[in-house]
Amino acid sequence: MSSRIKAALLGAAIIALTAGCASKPKSQKVLVAPVSISGYTGPAYHGGKLVNNSDEIKAVAANLQGVVYFDFDSDTIRASAAQTLNAQADFLKANSGARVLIAGHTDERGSREYNISLGERRAAAVRAYLAAQGVNPSHIEIVSFGEERPVAVGTGEANWSQNRRAELSY
């Protein structure tokens, strides 16, 4: 009988010791955009760095389409965005001093942390597309605002689809 008790105690001790050995999930860096710059009219802002372009570059860039839209929960660039992004790439290659800020946005669905991450992936996808077209990646900054800056307020696909975007600004 005592060997059964010893075996039970040994089993309980092993279970107790191994229960605390679970691995911790890896922490990830999440880029959080400052929310205190709404209405800011100076140079494009990126985490303490300014993307500062001449007035001439800003004036010419103002004529370019600067918004790329995404499908739900996706960072894949649509084929319909190629014309917009190719024009942006041509502009950046022709103006080697220009710097662009790409801000990723999401709709309100999902947690704040997930949406910050998704917005960053969207901005990074646009950066990768521009770099593949020959734009110097060091001239491109990215930031994610997640769901914090909707252009359309309200629920429903009509509003959500307008908020799933990446905006290019100079």
mmCIF file of C-alpha atoms in Angstrom, residues 21-110:
data_model
loop_
_atom_site.group_PDB
_atom_site.id
_atom_site.type_symbol
_atom_site.label_atom_id
_atom_site.label_comp_id
_atom_site.label_asym_id
_atom_site.label_seq_id
_atom_site.Cartn_x
_atom_site.Cartn_y
_atom_site.Cartn_z
ATOM 1 C CA CYS A 21 7.269 24.959 -17.357
ATOM 2 C CA ALA A 22 4.999 26.256 -20.090
ATOM 3 C CA SER A 23 6.811 28.615 -22.410
ATOM 4 C CA LYS A 24 5.965 32.296 -22.410
ATOM 5 C CA PRO A 25 4.561 33.765 -25.609
ATOM 6 C CA LYS A 26 7.063 35.943 -27.428
ATOM 7 C CA SER A 27 6.409 39.625 -27.046
ATOM 8 C CA GLN A 28 6.046 41.621 -30.224
ATOM 9 C CA LYS A 29 6.755 45.252 -30.860
ATOM 10 C CA VAL A 30 3.601 47.097 -31.762
ATOM 11 C CA LEU A 31 3.924 50.508 -33.332
ATOM 12 C CA VAL A 32 1.438 52.856 -31.757
ATOM 13 C CA ALA A 33 0.793 56.087 -33.570
ATOM 14 C CA PRO A 34 0.481 59.252 -31.534
ATOM 15 C CA VAL A 35 -3.120 60.373 -31.340
ATOM 16 C CA SER A 36 -2.334 63.909 -30.247
ATOM 17 C CA ILE A 37 -1.553 65.257 -33.710
ATOM 18 C CA SER A 38 -5.019 65.517 -35.224
ATOM 19 C CA GLY A 39 -5.281 68.681 -37.233
ATOM 20 C CA TYR A 40 -1.502 68.889 -37.491
ATOM 21 C CA THR A 41 -0.679 70.852 -40.631
ATOM 22 C CA GLY A 42 3.116 70.802 -40.592
ATOM 23 C CA PRO A 43 5.392 68.224 -42.193
ATOM 24 C CA ALA A 44 4.220 64.618 -42.107
ATOM 25 C CA TYR A 45 4.832 63.102 -38.670
ATOM 26 C CA HIS A 46 6.375 59.738 -37.816
ATOM 27 C CA GLY A 47 7.189 58.841 -34.223
ATOM 28 C CA GLY A 48 9.310 61.897 -33.501
ATOM 29 C CA LYS A 49 10.744 62.157 -37.016
ATOM 30 C CA LEU A 50 9.423 64.576 -39.573
ATOM 31 C CA VAL A 51 9.119 63.770 -43.232
ATOM 32 C CA ASN A 52 9.855 67.272 -44.450
ATOM 33 C CA ASN A 53 9.577 68.059 -48.159
ATOM 34 C CA SER A 54 9.853 71.322 -50.035
ATOM 35 C CA ASP A 55 6.689 73.220 -50.894
ATOM 36 C CA GLU A 56 7.321 72.444 -54.566
ATOM 37 C CA ILE A 57 7.350 68.678 -53.932
ATOM 38 C CA LYS A 58 4.236 68.948 -51.765
ATOM 39 C CA ALA A 59 2.426 70.932 -54.471
ATOM 40 C CA VAL A 60 3.188 68.402 -57.210
ATOM 41 C CA ALA A 61 2.436 65.431 -54.934
ATOM 42 C CA ALA A 62 -0.943 66.945 -54.040
ATOM 43 C CA ASN A 63 -2.115 66.072 -57.566
ATOM 44 C CA LEU A 64 -1.423 62.353 -57.061
ATOM 45 C CA GLN A 65 -3.991 59.879 -55.791
ATOM 46 C CA GLY A 66 -2.677 59.061 -52.321
ATOM 47 C CA VAL A 67 -5.000 56.361 -50.968
ATOM 48 C CA VAL A 68 -4.860 52.590 -51.464
ATOM 49 C CA TYR A 69 -7.764 50.444 -50.233
ATOM 50 C CA PHE A 70 -7.627 46.902 -48.818
ATOM 51 C CA ASP A 71 -10.000 43.983 -48.394
ATOM 52 C CA PHE A 72 -11.210 42.935 -44.942
ATOM 53 C CA ASP A 73 -8.436 41.599 -42.692
ATOM 54 C CA SER A 74 -5.926 41.768 -45.558
ATOM 55 C CA ASP A 75 -2.636 43.475 -46.308
ATOM 56 C CA THR A 76 -2.603 42.298 -49.933
ATOM 57 C CA ILE A 77 -2.462 45.110 -52.454
ATOM 58 C CA ARG A 78 -5.359 44.961 -54.917
ATOM 59 C CA ALA A 79 -4.659 44.937 -58.655
ATOM 60 C CA SER A 80 -6.765 48.103 -58.887
ATOM 61 C CA ALA A 81 -4.151 49.951 -56.790
ATOM 62 C CA ALA A 82 -1.349 49.395 -59.331
ATOM 63 C CA GLN A 83 -2.017 52.585 -61.296
ATOM 64 C CA THR A 84 -2.022 54.707 -58.129
ATOM 65 C CA LEU A 85 1.138 53.126 -56.748
ATOM 66 C CA ASN A 86 2.967 53.187 -60.085
ATOM 67 C CA ALA A 87 2.282 56.939 -60.342
ATOM 68 C CA GLN A 88 3.576 57.386 -56.786
ATOM 69 C CA ALA A 89 6.699 55.353 -57.610
ATOM 70 C CA ASP A 90 7.351 57.387 -60.769
ATOM 71 C CA PHE A 91 7.011 60.606 -58.768
ATOM 72 C CA LEU A 92 9.390 59.427 -56.036
ATOM 73 C CA LYS A 93 11.994 58.230 -58.557
ATOM 74 C CA ALA A 94 11.796 61.531 -60.470
ATOM 75 C CA ASN A 95 12.120 63.540 -57.232
ATOM 76 C CA SER A 96 14.987 61.852 -55.419
ATOM 77 C CA GLY A 97 14.805 64.325 -52.540
ATOM 78 C CA ALA A 98 11.170 63.530 -51.773
ATOM 79 C CA ARG A 99 10.215 61.547 -48.697
ATOM 80 C CA VAL A 100 6.853 59.852 -48.242
ATOM 81 C CA LEU A 101 4.965 58.794 -45.137
ATOM 82 C CA ILE A 102 2.631 55.818 -45.537
ATOM 83 C CA ALA A 103 -0.031 55.585 -42.826
ATOM 84 C CA GLY A 104 -1.882 52.284 -42.458
ATOM 85 C CA HIS A 105 -5.502 52.286 -41.278
ATOM 86 C CA THR A 106 -8.159 49.693 -40.462
ATOM 87 C CA ASP A 107 -11.868 49.544 -39.802
ATOM 88 C CA GLU A 108 -13.143 49.270 -36.240
ATOM 89 C CA ARG A 109 -13.457 45.484 -36.158
ATOM 90 C CA GLY A 110 -10.783 43.667 -34.168
#
